[in-house]
Tab-separated table of C-alpha atoms in Angstrom:
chain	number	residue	atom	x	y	z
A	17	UNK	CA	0.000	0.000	0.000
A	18	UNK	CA	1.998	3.338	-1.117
A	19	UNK	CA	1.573	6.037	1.953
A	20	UNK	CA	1.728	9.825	1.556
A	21	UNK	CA	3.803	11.961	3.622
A	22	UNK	CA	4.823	15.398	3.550
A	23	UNK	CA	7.485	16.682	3.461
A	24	UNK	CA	9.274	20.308	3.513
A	25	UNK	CA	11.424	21.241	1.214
A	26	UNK	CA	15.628	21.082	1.787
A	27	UNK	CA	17.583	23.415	3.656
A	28	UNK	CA	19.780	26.069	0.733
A	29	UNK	CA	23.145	27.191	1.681
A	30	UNK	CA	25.724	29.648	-0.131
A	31	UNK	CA	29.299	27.936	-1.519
A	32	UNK	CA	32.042	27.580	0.926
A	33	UNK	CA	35.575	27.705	-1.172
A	34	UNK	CA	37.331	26.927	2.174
A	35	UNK	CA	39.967	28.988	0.264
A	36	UNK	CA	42.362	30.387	3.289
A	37	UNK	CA	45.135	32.671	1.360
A	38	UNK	CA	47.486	33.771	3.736
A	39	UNK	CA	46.421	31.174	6.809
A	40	UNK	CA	47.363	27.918	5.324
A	41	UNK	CA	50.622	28.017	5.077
A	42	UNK	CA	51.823	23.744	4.321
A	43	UNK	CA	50.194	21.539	1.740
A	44	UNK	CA	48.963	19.554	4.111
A	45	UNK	CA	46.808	22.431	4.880
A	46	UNK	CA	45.978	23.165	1.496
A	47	UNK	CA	44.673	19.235	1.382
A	48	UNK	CA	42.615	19.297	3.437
A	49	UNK	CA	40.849	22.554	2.726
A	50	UNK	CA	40.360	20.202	-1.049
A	51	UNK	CA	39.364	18.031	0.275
A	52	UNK	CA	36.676	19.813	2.633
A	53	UNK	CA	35.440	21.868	-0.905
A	54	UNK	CA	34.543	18.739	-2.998
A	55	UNK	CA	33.344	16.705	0.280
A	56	UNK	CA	30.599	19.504	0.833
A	57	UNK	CA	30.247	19.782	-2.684
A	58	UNK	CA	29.492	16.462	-2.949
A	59	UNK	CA	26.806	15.794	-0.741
A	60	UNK	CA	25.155	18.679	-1.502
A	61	UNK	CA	24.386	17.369	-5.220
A	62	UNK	CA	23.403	13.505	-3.597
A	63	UNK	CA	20.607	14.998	-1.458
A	64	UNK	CA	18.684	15.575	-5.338
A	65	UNK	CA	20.581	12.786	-6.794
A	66	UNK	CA	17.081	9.951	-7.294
A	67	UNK	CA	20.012	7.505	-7.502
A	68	UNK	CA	21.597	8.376	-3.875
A	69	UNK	CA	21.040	5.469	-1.663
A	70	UNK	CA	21.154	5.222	2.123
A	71	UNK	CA	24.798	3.393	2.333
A	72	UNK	CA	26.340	6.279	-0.557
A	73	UNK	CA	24.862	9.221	1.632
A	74	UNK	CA	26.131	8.016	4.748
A	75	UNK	CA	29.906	7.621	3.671
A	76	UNK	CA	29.161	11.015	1.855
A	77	UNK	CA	28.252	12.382	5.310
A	78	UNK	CA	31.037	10.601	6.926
A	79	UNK	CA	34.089	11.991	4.686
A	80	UNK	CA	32.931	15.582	5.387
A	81	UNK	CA	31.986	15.437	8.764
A	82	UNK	CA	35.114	13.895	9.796
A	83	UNK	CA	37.540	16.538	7.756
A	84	UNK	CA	34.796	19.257	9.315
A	85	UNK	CA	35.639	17.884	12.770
A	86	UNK	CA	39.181	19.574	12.735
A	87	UNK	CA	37.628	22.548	12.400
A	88	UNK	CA	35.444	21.939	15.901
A	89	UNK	CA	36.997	19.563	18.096
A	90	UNK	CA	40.712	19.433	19.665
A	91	UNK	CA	42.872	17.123	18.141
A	92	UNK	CA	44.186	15.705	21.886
A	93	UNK	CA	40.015	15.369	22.921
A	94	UNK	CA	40.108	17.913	25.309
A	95	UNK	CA	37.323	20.071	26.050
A	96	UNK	CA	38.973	22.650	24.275
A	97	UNK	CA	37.685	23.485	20.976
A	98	UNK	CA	39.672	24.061	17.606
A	99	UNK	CA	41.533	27.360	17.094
A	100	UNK	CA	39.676	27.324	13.403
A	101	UNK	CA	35.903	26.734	14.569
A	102	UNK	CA	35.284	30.685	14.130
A	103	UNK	CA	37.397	30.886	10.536
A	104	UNK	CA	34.576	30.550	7.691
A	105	UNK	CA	31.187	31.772	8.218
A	106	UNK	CA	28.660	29.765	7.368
A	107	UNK	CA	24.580	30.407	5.805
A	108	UNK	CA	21.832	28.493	5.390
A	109	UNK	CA	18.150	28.709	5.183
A	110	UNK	CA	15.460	27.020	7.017
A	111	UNK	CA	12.550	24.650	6.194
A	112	UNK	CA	9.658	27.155	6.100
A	113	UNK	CA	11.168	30.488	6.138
A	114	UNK	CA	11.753	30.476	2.110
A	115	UNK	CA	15.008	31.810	1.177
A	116	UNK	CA	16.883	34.405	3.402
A	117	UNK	CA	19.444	32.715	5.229
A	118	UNK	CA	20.683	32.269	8.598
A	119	UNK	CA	24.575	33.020	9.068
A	120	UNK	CA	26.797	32.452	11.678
A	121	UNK	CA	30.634	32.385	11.585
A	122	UNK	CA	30.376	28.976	13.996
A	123	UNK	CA	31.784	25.457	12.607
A	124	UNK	CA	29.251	24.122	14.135
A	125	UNK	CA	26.706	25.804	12.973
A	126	UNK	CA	27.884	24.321	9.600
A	127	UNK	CA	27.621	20.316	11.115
A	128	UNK	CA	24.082	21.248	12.279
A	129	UNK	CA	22.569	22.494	9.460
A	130	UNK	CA	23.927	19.647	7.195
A	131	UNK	CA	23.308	17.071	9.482
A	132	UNK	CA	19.868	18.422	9.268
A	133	UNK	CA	19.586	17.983	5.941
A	134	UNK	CA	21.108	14.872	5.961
A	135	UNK	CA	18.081	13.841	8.024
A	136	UNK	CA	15.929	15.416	5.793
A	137	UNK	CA	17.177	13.275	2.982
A	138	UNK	CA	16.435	10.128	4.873
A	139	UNK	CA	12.685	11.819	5.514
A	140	UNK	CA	12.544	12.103	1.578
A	141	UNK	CA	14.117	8.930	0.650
A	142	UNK	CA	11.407	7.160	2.565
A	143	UNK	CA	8.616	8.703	1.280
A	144	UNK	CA	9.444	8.116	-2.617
A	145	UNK	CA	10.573	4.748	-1.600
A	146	UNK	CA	6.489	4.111	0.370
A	147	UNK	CA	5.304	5.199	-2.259
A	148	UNK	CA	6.502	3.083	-4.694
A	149	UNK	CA	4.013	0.840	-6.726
A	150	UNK	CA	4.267	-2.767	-5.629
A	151	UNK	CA	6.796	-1.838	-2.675
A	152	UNK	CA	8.602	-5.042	-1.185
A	153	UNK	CA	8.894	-6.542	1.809
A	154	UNK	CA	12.692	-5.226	2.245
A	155	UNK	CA	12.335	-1.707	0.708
A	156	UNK	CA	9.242	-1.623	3.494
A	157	UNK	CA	11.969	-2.122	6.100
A	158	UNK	CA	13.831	-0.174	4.222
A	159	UNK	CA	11.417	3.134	4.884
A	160	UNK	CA	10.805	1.913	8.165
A	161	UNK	CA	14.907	2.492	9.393
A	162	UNK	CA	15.259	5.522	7.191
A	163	UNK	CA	12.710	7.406	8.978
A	164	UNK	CA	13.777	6.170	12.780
A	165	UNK	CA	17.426	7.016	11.208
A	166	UNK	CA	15.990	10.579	10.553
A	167	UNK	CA	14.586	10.902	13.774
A	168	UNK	CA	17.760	9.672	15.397
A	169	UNK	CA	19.479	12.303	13.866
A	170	UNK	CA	17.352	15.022	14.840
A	171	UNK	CA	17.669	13.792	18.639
A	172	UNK	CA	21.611	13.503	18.311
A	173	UNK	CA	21.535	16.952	16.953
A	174	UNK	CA	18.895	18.562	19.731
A	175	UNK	CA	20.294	17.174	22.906
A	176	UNK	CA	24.534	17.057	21.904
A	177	UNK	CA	24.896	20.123	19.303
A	178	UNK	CA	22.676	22.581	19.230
A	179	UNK	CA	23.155	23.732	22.868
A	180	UNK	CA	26.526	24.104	21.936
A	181	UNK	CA	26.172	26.991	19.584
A	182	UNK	CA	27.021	30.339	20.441
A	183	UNK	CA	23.964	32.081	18.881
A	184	UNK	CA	21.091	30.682	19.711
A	185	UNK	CA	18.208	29.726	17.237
A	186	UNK	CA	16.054	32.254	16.524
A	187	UNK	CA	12.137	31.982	17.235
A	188	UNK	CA	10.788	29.893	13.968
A	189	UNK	CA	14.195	28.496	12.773
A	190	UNK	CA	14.827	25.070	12.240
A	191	UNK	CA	17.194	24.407	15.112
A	192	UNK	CA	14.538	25.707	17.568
A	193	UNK	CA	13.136	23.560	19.802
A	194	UNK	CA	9.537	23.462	18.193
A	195	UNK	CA	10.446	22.444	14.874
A	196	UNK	CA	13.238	19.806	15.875
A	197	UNK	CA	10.941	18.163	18.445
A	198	UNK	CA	8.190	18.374	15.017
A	199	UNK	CA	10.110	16.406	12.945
A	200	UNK	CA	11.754	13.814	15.744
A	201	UNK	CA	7.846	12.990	16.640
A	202	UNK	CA	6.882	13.466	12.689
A	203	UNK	CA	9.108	11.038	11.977
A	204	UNK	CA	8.538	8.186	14.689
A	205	UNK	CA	4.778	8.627	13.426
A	206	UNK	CA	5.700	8.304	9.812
A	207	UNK	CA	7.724	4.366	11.008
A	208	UNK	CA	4.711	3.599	13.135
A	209	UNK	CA	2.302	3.860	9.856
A	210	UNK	CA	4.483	1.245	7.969
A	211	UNK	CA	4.374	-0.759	11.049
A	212	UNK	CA	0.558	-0.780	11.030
A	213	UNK	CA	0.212	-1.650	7.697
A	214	UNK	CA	2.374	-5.056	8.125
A	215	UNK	CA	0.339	-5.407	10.901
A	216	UNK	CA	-2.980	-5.086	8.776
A	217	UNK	CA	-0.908	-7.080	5.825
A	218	UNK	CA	-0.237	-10.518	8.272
A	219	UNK	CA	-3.473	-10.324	10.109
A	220	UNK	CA	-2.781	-9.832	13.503
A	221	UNK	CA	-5.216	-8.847	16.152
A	222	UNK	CA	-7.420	-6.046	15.868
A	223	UNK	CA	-6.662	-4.924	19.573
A	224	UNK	CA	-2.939	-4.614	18.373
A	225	UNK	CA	-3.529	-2.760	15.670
A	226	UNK	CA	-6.261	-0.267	17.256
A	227	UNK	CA	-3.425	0.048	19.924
A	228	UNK	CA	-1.045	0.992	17.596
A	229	UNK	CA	-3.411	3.349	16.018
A	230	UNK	CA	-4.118	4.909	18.576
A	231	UNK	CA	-0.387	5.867	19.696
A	232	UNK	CA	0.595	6.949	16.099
A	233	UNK	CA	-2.358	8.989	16.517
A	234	UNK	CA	-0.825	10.636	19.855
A	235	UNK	CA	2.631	11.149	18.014
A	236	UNK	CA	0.622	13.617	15.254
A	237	UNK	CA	-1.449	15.015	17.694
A	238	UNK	CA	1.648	15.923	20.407
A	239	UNK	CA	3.738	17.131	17.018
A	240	UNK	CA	1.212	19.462	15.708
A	241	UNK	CA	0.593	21.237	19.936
A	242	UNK	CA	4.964	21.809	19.197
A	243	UNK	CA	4.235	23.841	16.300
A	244	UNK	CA	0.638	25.388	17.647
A	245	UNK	CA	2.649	28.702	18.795
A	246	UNK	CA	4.155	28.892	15.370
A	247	UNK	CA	3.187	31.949	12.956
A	248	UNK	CA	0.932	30.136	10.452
A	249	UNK	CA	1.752	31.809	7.631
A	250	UNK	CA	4.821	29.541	7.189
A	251	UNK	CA	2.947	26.574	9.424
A	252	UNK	CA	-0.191	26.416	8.140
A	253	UNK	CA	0.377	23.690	5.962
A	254	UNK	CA	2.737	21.275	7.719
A	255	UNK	CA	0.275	21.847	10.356
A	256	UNK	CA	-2.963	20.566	8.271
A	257	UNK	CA	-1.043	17.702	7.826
A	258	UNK	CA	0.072	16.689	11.363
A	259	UNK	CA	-3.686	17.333	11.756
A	260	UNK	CA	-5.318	15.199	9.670
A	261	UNK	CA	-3.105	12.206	9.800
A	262	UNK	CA	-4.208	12.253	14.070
A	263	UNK	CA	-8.060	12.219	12.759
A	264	UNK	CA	-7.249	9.460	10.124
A	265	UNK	CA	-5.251	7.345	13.130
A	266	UNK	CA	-7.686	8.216	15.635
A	267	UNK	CA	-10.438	6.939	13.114
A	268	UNK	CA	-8.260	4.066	12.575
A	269	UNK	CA	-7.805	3.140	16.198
A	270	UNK	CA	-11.920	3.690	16.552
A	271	UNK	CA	-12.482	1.102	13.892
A	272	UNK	CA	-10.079	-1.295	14.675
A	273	UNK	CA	-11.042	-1.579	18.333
A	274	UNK	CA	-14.765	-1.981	17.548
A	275	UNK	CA	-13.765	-5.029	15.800
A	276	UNK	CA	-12.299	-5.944	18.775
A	277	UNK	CA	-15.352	-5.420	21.199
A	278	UNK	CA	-17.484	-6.563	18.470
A	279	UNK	CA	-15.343	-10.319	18.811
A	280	UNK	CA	-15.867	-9.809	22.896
A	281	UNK	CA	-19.863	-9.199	22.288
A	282	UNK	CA	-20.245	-5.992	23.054
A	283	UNK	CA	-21.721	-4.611	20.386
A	284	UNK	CA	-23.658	-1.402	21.620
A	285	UNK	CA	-20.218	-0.494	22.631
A	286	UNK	CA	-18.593	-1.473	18.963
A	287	UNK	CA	-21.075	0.575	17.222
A	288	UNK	CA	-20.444	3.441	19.254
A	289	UNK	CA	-17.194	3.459	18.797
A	290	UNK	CA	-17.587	2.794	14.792
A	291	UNK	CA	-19.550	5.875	14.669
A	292	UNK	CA	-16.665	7.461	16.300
A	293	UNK	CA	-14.212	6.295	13.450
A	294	UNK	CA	-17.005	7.322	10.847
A	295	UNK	CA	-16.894	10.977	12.573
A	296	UNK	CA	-12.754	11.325	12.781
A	297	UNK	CA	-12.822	10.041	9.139
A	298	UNK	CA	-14.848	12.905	8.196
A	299	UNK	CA	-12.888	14.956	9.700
A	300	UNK	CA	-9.339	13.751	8.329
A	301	UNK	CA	-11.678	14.282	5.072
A	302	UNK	CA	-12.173	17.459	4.983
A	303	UNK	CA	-8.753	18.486	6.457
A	304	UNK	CA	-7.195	16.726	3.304
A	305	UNK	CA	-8.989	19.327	1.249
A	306	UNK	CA	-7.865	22.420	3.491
A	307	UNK	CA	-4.499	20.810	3.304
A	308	UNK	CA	-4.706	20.735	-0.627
A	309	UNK	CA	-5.792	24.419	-0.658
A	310	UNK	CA	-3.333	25.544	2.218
A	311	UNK	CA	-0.489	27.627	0.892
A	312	UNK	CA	3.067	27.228	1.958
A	313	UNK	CA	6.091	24.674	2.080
A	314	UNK	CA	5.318	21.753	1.009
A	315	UNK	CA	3.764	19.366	-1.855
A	316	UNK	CA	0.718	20.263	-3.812
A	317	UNK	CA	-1.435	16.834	-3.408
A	318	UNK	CA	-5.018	15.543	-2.955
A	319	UNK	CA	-4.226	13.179	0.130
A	320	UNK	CA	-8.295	11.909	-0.127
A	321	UNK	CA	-7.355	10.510	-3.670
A	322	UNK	CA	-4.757	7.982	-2.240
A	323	UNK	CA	-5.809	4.371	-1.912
A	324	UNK	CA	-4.578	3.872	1.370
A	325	UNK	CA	-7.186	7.024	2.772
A	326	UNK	CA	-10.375	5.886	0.805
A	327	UNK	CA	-9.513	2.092	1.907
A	328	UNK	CA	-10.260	2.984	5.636
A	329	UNK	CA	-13.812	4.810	4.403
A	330	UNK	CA	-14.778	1.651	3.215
A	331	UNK	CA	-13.696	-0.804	6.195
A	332	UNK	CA	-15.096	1.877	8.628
A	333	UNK	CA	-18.633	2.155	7.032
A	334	UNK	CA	-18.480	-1.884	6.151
A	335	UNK	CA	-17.484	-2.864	9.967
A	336	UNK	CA	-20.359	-0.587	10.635
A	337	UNK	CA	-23.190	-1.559	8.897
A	338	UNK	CA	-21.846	-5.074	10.072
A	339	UNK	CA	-22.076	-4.682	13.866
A	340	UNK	CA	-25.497	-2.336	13.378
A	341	UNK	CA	-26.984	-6.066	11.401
A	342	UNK	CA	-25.656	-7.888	14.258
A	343	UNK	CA	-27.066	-5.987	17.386
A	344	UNK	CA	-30.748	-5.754	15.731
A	345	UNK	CA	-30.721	-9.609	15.029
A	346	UNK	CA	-28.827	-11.056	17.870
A	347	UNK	CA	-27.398	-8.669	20.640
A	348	UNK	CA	-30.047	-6.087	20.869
A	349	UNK	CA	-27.840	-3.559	22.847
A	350	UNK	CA	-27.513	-0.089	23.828
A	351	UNK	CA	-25.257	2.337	22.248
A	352	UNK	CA	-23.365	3.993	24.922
A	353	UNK	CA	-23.210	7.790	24.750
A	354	UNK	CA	-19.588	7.947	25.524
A	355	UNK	CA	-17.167	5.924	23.594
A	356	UNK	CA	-13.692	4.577	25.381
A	357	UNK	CA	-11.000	4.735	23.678
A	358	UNK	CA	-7.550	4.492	26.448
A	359	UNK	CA	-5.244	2.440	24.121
A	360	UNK	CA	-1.814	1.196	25.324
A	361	UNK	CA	0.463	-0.771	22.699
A	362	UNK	CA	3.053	-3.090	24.104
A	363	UNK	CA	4.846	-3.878	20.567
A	364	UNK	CA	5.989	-2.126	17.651
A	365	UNK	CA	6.772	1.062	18.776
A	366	UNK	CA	8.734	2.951	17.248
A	367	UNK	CA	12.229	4.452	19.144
A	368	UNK	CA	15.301	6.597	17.071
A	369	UNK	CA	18.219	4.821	15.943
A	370	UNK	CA	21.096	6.611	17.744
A	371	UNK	CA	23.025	8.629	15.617
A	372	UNK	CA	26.651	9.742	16.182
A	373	UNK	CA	28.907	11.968	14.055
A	374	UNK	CA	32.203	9.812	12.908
A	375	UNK	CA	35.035	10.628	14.577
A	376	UNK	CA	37.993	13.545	13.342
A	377	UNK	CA	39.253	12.855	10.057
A	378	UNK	CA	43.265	10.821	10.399
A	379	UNK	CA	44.270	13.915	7.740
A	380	UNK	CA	43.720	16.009	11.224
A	381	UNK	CA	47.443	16.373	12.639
A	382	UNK	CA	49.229	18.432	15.338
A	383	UNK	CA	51.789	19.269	12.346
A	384	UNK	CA	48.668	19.975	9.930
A	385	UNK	CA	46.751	22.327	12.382
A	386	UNK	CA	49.838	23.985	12.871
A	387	UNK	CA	50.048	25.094	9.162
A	388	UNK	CA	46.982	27.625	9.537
A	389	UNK	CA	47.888	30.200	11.167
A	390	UNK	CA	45.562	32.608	12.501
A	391	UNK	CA	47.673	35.864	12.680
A	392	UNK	CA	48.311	36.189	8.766
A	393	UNK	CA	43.955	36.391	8.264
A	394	UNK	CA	43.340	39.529	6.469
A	395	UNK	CA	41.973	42.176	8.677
A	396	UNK	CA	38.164	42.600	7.374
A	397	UNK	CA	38.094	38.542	6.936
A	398	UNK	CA	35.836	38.391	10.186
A	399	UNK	CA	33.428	41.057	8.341
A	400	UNK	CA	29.347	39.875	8.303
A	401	UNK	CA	27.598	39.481	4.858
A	402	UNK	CA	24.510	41.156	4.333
A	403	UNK	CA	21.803	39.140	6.148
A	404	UNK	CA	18.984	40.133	3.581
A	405	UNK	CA	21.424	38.066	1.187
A	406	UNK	CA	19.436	35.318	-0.581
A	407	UNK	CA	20.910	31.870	-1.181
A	408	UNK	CA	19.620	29.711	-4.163
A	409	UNK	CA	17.139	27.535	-3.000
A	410	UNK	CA	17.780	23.672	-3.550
A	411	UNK	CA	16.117	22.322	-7.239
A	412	UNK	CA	14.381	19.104	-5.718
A	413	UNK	CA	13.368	16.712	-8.221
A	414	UNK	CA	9.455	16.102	-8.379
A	415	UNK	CA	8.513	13.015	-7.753
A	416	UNK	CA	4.797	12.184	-8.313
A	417	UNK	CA	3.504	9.368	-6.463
A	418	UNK	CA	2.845	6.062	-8.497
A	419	UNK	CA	-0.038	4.599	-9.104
A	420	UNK	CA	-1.252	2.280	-5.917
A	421	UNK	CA	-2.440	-1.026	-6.838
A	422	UNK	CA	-4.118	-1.585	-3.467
A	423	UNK	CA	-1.303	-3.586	-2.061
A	424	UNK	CA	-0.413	-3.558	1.406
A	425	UNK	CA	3.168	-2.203	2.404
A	426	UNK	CA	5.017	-5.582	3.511
C-alpha cells in the first residue's frame, strides 16, 4: 500500500571555497581545505541525486563530517575546541522560512545544518521509496529504518549540538526547539504507519492494531501542539497535515477496536465506537482538502485521492453496517453515549536509531593544524555578509507518487 507523507522542502546554503590565502601556510593544509570543498560539494548534489542510496549518503556524510571535525573539536580530545571553529562563516536557510538565510561564523553551525539535511534526505528517501508501486517486503523495512534514522538524527543533533552553539536559534528556525521536536515525533509517526500496515498485511489482532493506532495517533497530535505557537503563515500547511493524519489514526484506532469489542460481544459499545471512526474520518476528510488548498512549504497533493485514505472509508462504514446487522438480530444492545478509547500498545513502537557523528578525520594532525595560522587572516576577513542576502534555494526533483495497486506495504 503506497503512503503519503509530507514533506518540507531542503535546507539552501551559499558555496564555501574553504579557500584560506594567507592562513594555510603547508600543503597539508591546502589538502585538506580540497578536500573539505569537494566533500561539501558532494553531498550537496546527492541529497537531489534519485540515484543516492542510504549506504552512498552516509559515507558522503562521513568523509565531510570527519575533515569538518578539525575545524570543531581538539585534536588531543580535550574540552577545548579548535583554534579554526570561528574561521569561515557559514549560511543556510530554514525549512519554512523560504530563502533568506541564517549566518553564523560557527563550525558548528555548519555540522548542524547539514546534518539536518542529511536527516531530511532520509525523511525524503522514505517517502518516494512508500510510495513506490508494488513496494517489497525489504524496501518496506527499508522506509521503516530511514525514517527512525531521521529521527535519530534530529535527537543527536537537539540534545549534543545545538546547545553548543554560540547564537542561539532564533524563534521559527529550524534548530529551535519546536520544529526539531516536530520532525523527531513526525518522523517516529511516519515508522509507526508502515508498522501498522504489516500489521494489517499478516493479520494480527485487531486490539494490536487499534493500539497501535491509537499511539501513532498521539505522536501527530503531540507534534502538531509543538508547532501550535508557530506563525501560520509559514505553518499552516505542515500543520494541516500533522492534523489530519491524528483524525485518520484516531479513526483508525476507533475502527479497529470496535472489531475488537465486536469479537468480545459488546456490540452497543462497537457501534459506538464505529460511529466514532465514521466521525474522525470525516474529519481527516475534509482536512485533506484544506491541506490541498493551504499555501506554503510543502507538496501540492489531494491526500483523499490515495488508496490507502479511501480504503479505511470503506472498512469503517463496512465494519459498521456489520455490527449495526448484528445488534438488531442477535445482541439487541444499547449504544453507549460515551465511547472509550484508552489504548496502550506493548509492541511495535517505534524508538530513534542513535546517531553519532564519525570521529575527526586521520588527515587532522598536530603538524597539519599547525600550518593555519591565525595571525596572517586579512583584517576585514571576520566582516558579516549582508543578512537580507538570498541563497539559491535547492532544485528538488518532483517526484509524483505512483499509481497504488491496493497492495499492502510488507
Amino acid at each position: 500500500m503506497t503512503h503519503w507523507f509530507h514533506r518540507n522542502p531542503l535546507k539552501a546554503t551559499a558555496p564555501v571555497s574553504f579557500n584560506y590565502y594567507g592562513v594555510v601556510t603547508g600543503p597539508a593544509a591546502s589538502k585538506i581545505c580540497s578536500d573539505l570543498r569537494s566533500s561539501r560539494t558532494w553531498l550537496l548534489e546527492l541529497f537531489t541525486d534519485l540515484s543516492c542510496n542510504p549506504e552512498t549518503m552516509k559515507n558522503a556524510a562521513d568523509s565531510y563530517f570527519s575533515l569538518l571535525q578539525g575545524f570543531i573539536n581538539s585534536l588531543d580530545e580535550s574540552s577545548q575546541e579548535s583554534k579554526l571553529r570561528y574561521i569561515q562563516n557559514f549560511k543556510w536557510t530554514d525549512t519554512l522560512q523560504g530563502q533568506i538565510p541564517s549566518a553564523q561564523q560557527d563550525a558548528v553551525f555548519e555540522l548542524i545544518s547539514m546534518a539536518f539535511n542529511v536527516a531530511l534526505w532520509y525523511t525524503k528517501y522514505a517517502s518516494r521509496l512508500a510510495g513506490k508501486e508494488n513496494i517489497t517486503e525489504d524496501e518496506a523495512k527499508e522506509v521503516h529504518r530511514s525514517l527512525k534514522i531521521a529521527a535519530g538524527i534530529f535527537k543527536h543533533l537537539k540534545e549534543n549540538h545545538i546547545p553548543k552553539l554560540i547564537t542561539p536559534a532564533e524563534k521559527g528556525r529550524d534548530l529551535e526547539t519546536r520544529l526539531i521536536d516536530a520532525y523527531i515525533i513526525q518522523c517516529q509517526a511516519e515508522a509507526q504507519e508502515v508498522t501498522i500496515a504489516r500489521a494489517i498485511e499478516l493479520k494480527h489482532a485487531p486490539g494490536l492494531i487499534a493500539a497501535l493506532a491509537y499511539e501513532t495517533a498521539t505522536f501527530y497530535r503531540n507534534a502538531d501542539h509543538t508547532l501550535s505557537s508557530l506563525e501560520p503563515a509559514y505553518s499552516a500547511k505542515w500543520r494541516k497535515y500533522l492534523h489530519l493524519k491524528m483524525c485518520f489514526y484516531t479513526a483508525y484506532a476507533y475502527c479497529y477496536h470496535g472489531q475488537t469489542l465486536l469479537a468480545s460481544d459488546k456490540c452497543g459499545e462497537a457501534i459506538r465506537s464505529l460511529q466514532e471512526a465514521e466521525k474522525f474520518y470525516a474529519k481527516a476528510e475534509a482536512l485533506c482538502k484544506e491541506y490541498g488548498e493551504t499555501k506554503g512549504p510543502g507538496p501540492t497533493v489531494k491526500p483523499s485521492g490515495h488508496l490507502f485514505f479511501r480504503k479505511l472509508g470503506s472498512l469503517v462504514k463496512n465494519t459498521l453496517e456489520k455490527c449495526q446487522r448484528e445488534n438488531g438480530f442477535i445482541y439487541f444492545q444499547k449504544i453507549p453515549t460515551d465511547p472509550q478509547l484508552e489504548l496502550k500498545a506493548n509492541y511495535g513502537l517505534v524508538e530513534p536509531v542513535p546517531f553519532t557523528f564519525p570521529p575527526t578525520s586521520a588527515h587532522w594532525t598536530p603538524e597539519t593544524l599547525a600550518m593555519f595560522d591565525l595571525t596572517k587572516r586579512p583584517k576585514d576577513d571576520s566582516a558579516k555578509p549582508k543578512p537580507e542576502e538570498e541563497v539559491k534555494p535547492v532544485k528538488e526533483p518532483d517526484v509524483k507518487p505512483q499509481k497504488d495497486t491496493g497492495c499492502y506495504i510488507s
